[in-house]
PDB file of C-alpha atoms in Angstrom:
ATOM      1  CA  UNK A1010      52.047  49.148  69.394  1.00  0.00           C
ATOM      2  CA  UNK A1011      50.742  45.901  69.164  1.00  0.00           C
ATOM      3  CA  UNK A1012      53.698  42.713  67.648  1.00  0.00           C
ATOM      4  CA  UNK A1013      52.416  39.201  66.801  1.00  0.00           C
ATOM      5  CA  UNK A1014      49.237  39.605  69.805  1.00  0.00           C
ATOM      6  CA  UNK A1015      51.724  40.980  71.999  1.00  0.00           C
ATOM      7  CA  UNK A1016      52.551  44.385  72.865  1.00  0.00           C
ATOM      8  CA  UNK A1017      55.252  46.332  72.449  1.00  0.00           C
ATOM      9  CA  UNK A1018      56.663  48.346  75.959  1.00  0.00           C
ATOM     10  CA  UNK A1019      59.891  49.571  74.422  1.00  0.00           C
ATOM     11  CA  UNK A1020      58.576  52.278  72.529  1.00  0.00           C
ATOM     12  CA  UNK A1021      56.293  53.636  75.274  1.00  0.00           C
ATOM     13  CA  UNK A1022      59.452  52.962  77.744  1.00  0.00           C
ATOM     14  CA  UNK A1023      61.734  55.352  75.706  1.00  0.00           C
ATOM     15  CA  UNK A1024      58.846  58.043  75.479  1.00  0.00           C
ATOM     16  CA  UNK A1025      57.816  58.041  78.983  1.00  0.00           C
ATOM     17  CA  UNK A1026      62.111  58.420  79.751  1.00  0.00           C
ATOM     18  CA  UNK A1027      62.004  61.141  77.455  1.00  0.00           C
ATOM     19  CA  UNK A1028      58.968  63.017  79.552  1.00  0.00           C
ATOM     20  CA  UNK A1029      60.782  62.632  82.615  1.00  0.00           C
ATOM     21  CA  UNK A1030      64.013  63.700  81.361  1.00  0.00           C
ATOM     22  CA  UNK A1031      62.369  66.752  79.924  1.00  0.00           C
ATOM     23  CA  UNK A1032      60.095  67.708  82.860  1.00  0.00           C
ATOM     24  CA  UNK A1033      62.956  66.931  85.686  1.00  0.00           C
ATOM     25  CA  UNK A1034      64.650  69.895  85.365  1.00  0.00           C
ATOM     26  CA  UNK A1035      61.250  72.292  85.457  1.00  0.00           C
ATOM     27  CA  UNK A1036      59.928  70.284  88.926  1.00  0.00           C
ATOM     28  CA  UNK A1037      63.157  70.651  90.195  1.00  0.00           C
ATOM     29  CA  UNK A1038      63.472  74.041  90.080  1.00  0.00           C
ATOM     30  CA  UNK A1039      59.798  74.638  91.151  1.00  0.00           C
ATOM     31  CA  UNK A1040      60.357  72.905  94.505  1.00  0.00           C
ATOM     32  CA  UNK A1041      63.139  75.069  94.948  1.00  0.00           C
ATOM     33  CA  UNK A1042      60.956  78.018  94.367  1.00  0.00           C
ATOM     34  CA  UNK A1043      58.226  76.501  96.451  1.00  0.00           C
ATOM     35  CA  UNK A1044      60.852  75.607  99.582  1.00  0.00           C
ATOM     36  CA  UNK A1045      63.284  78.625  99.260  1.00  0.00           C
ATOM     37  CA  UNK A1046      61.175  80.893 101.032  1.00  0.00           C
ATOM     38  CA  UNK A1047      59.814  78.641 103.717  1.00  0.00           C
ATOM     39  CA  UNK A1048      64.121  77.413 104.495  1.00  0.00           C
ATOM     40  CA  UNK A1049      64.589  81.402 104.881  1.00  0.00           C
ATOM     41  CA  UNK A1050      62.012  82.273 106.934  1.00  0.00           C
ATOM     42  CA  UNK A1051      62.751  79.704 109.428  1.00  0.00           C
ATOM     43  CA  UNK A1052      66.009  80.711 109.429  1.00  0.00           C
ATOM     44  CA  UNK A1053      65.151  84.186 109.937  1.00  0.00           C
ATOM     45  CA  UNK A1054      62.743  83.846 112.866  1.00  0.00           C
ATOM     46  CA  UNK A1055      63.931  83.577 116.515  1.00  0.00           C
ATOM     47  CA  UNK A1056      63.783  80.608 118.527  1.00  0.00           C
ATOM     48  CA  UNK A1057      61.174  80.580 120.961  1.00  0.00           C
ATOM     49  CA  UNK A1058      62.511  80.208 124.387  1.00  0.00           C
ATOM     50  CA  UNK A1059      59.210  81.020 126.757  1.00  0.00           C
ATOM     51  CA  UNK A1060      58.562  78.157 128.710  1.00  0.00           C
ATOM     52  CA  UNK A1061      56.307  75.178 128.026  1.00  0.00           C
ATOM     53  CA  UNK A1062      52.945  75.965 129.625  1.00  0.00           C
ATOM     54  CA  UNK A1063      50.619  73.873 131.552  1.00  0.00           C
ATOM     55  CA  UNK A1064      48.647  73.612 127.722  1.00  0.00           C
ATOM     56  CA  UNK A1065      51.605  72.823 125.891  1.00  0.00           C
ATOM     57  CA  UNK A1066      52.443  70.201 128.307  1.00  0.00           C
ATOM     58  CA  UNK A1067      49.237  68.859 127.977  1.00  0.00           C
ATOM     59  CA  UNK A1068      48.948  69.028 124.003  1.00  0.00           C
ATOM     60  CA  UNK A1069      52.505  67.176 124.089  1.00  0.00           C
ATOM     61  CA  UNK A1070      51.363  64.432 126.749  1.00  0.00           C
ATOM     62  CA  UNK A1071      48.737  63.873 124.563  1.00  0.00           C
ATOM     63  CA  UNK A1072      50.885  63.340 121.486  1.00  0.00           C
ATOM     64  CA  UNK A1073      52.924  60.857 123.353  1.00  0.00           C
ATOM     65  CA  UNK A1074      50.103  59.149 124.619  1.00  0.00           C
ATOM     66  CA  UNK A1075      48.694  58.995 121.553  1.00  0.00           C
ATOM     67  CA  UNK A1076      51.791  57.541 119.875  1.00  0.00           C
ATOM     68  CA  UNK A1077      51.997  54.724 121.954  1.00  0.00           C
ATOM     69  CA  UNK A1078      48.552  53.663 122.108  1.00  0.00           C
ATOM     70  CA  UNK A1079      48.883  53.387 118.370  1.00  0.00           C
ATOM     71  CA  UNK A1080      52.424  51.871 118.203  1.00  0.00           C
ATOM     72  CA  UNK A1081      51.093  49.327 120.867  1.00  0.00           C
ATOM     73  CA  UNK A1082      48.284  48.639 118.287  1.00  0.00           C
ATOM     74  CA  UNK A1083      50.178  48.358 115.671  1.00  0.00           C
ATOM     75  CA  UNK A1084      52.971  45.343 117.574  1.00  0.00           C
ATOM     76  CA  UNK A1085      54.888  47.812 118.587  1.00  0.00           C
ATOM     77  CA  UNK A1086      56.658  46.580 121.671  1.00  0.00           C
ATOM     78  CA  UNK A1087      56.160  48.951 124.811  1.00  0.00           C
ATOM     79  CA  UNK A1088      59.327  50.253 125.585  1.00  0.00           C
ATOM     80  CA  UNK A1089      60.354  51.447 122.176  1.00  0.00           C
ATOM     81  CA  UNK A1090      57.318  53.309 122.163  1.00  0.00           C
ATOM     82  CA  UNK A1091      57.579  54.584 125.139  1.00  0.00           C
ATOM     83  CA  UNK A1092      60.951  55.681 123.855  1.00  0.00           C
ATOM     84  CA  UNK A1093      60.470  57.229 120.238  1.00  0.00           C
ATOM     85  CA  UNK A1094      57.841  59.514 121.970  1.00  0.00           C
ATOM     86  CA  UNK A1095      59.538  60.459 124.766  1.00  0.00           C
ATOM     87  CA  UNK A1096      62.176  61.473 122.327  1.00  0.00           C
ATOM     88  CA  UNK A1097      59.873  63.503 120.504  1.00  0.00           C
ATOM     89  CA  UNK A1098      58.478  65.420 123.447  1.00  0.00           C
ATOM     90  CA  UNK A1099      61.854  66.042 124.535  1.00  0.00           C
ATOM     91  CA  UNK A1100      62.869  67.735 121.394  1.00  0.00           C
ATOM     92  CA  UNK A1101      59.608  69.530 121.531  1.00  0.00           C
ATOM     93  CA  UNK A1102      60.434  70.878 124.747  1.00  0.00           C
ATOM     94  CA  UNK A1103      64.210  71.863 123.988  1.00  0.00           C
ATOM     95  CA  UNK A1104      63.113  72.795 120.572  1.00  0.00           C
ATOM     96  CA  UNK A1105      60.407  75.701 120.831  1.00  0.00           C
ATOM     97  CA  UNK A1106      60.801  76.022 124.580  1.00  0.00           C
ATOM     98  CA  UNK A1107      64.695  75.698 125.074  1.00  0.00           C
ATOM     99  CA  UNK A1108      64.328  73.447 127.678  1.00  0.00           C
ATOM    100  CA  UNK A1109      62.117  75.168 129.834  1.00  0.00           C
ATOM    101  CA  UNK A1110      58.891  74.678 131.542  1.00  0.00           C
ATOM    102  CA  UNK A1111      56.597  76.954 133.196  1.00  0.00           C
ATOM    103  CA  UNK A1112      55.509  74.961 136.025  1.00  0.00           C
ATOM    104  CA  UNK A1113      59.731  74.350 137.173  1.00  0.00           C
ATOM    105  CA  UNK A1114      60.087  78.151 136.856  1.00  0.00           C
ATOM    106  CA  UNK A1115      62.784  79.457 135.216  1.00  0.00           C
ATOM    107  CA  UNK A1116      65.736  76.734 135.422  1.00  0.00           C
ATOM    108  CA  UNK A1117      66.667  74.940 131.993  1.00  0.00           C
ATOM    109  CA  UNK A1118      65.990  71.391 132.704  1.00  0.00           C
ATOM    110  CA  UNK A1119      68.884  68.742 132.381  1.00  0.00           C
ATOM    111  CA  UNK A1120      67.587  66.086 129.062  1.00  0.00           C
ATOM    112  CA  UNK A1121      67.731  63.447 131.478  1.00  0.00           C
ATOM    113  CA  UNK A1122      64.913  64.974 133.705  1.00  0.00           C
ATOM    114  CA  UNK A1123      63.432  65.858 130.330  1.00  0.00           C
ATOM    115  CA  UNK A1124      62.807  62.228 129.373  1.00  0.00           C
ATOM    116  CA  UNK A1125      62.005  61.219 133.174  1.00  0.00           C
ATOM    117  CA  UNK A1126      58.845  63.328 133.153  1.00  0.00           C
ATOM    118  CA  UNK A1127      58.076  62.544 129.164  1.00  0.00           C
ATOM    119  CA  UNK A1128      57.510  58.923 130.058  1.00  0.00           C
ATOM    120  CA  UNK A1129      55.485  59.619 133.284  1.00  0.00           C
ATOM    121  CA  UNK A1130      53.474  62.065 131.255  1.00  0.00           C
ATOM    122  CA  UNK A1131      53.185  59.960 128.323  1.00  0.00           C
ATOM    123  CA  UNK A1132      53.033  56.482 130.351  1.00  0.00           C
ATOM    124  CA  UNK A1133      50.135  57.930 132.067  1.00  0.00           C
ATOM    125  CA  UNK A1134      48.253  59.067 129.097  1.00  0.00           C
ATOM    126  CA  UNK A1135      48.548  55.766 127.755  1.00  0.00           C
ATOM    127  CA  UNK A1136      47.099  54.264 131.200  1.00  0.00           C
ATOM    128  CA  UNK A1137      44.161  56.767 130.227  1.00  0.00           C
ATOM    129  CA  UNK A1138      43.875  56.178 126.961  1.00  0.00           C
ATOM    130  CA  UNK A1139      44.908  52.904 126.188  1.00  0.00           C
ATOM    131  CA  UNK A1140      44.813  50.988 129.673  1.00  0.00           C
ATOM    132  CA  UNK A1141      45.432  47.161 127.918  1.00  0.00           C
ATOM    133  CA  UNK A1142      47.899  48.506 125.554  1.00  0.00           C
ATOM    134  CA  UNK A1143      50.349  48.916 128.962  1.00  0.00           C
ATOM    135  CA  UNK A1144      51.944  45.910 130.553  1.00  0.00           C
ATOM    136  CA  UNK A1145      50.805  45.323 134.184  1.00  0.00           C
ATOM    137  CA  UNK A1146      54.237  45.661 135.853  1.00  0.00           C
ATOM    138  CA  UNK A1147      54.228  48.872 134.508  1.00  0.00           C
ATOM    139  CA  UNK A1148      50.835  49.560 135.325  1.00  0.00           C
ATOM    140  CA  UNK A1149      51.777  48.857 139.326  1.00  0.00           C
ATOM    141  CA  UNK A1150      55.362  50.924 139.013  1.00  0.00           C
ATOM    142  CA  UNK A1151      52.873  53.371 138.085  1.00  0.00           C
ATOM    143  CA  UNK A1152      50.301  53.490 140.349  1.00  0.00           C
ATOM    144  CA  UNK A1153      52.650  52.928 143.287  1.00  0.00           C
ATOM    145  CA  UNK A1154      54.834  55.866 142.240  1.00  0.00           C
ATOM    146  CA  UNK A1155      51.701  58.466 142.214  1.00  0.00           C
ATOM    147  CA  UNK A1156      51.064  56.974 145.546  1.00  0.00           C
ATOM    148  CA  UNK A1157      54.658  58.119 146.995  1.00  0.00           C
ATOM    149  CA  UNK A1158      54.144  61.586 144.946  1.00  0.00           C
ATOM    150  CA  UNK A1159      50.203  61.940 147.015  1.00  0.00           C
ATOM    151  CA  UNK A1160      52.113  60.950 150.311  1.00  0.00           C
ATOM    152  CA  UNK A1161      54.675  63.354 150.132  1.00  0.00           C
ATOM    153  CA  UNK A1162      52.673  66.258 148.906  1.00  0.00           C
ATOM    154  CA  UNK A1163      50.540  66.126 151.695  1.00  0.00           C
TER     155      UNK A1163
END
């Protein structure tokens, strides 16, 4: 519709309300369809509580690491990073694992030792990963704490 050179959006405004108004109620009910059985099943299936093997430990330090090398890239500043994946591996662990991990046998593990050996994990990924996206006073709290952990393990 074109008016004097110019054209006209009111009448394709009303139409294109009238589409959505009319196709709304059909993709609203399809997502339903679509997510109903997925919200049951989970809802059916157990929790799994076996603990967090040496692999899954791995695949989540790796996550973590990952995170923060690209947070760090992205301006992120370190210890939020640090922070939203820690988080993340800690509900991974209390999530699918309840807490547990295979190489602390079979005690549930408090969240605050959780987080404690998310960020060593993760913080040391990142030192392997991404070496200049972690600030050198963490670097040497690092480095000297593996150093106490070698000396009293041998």
């Amino acid at each position: 519709m074109v008016q004097h050179g110019c054209v006209n959006w009111s009448g394709f405004l009303a139409s294109l309300r009238r589409f959505r108004s009319v196709m709304a109620a059909p993709l609203a009910t399809l997502s339903l369809l679509l997510a109903g059985p997925a919200v049951l099943a989970q809802g059916a299936a157990k929790p799994q509580t076996k603990p967090a093997s040496d692999s899954d430990i791995f695949l989540y330090r790796g996550m973590g690491s990952s995170y923060v090398c690209n947070a760090r890239t992205a301006g992120v500043e370190f210890p939020k990073a640090v922070g939203i994946a820690a988080a993340t591996y800690v509900q991974l662990l209390n999530g699918r694992h309840g807490g547990l991990v295979a190489s602390t046998g079979n005690k549930k593990l408090t969240n605050e030792q959780l987080f404690a050996g998310a960020e060593f994990q993760i913080i040391t990924g990142a030192l392997q990963f991404c070496p200049d996206k972690v600030p050198a006073d963490v670097k040497t709290k690092v480095e000297e704490a593996i150093k106490k952990q070698q000396a009293g393990g041998q």
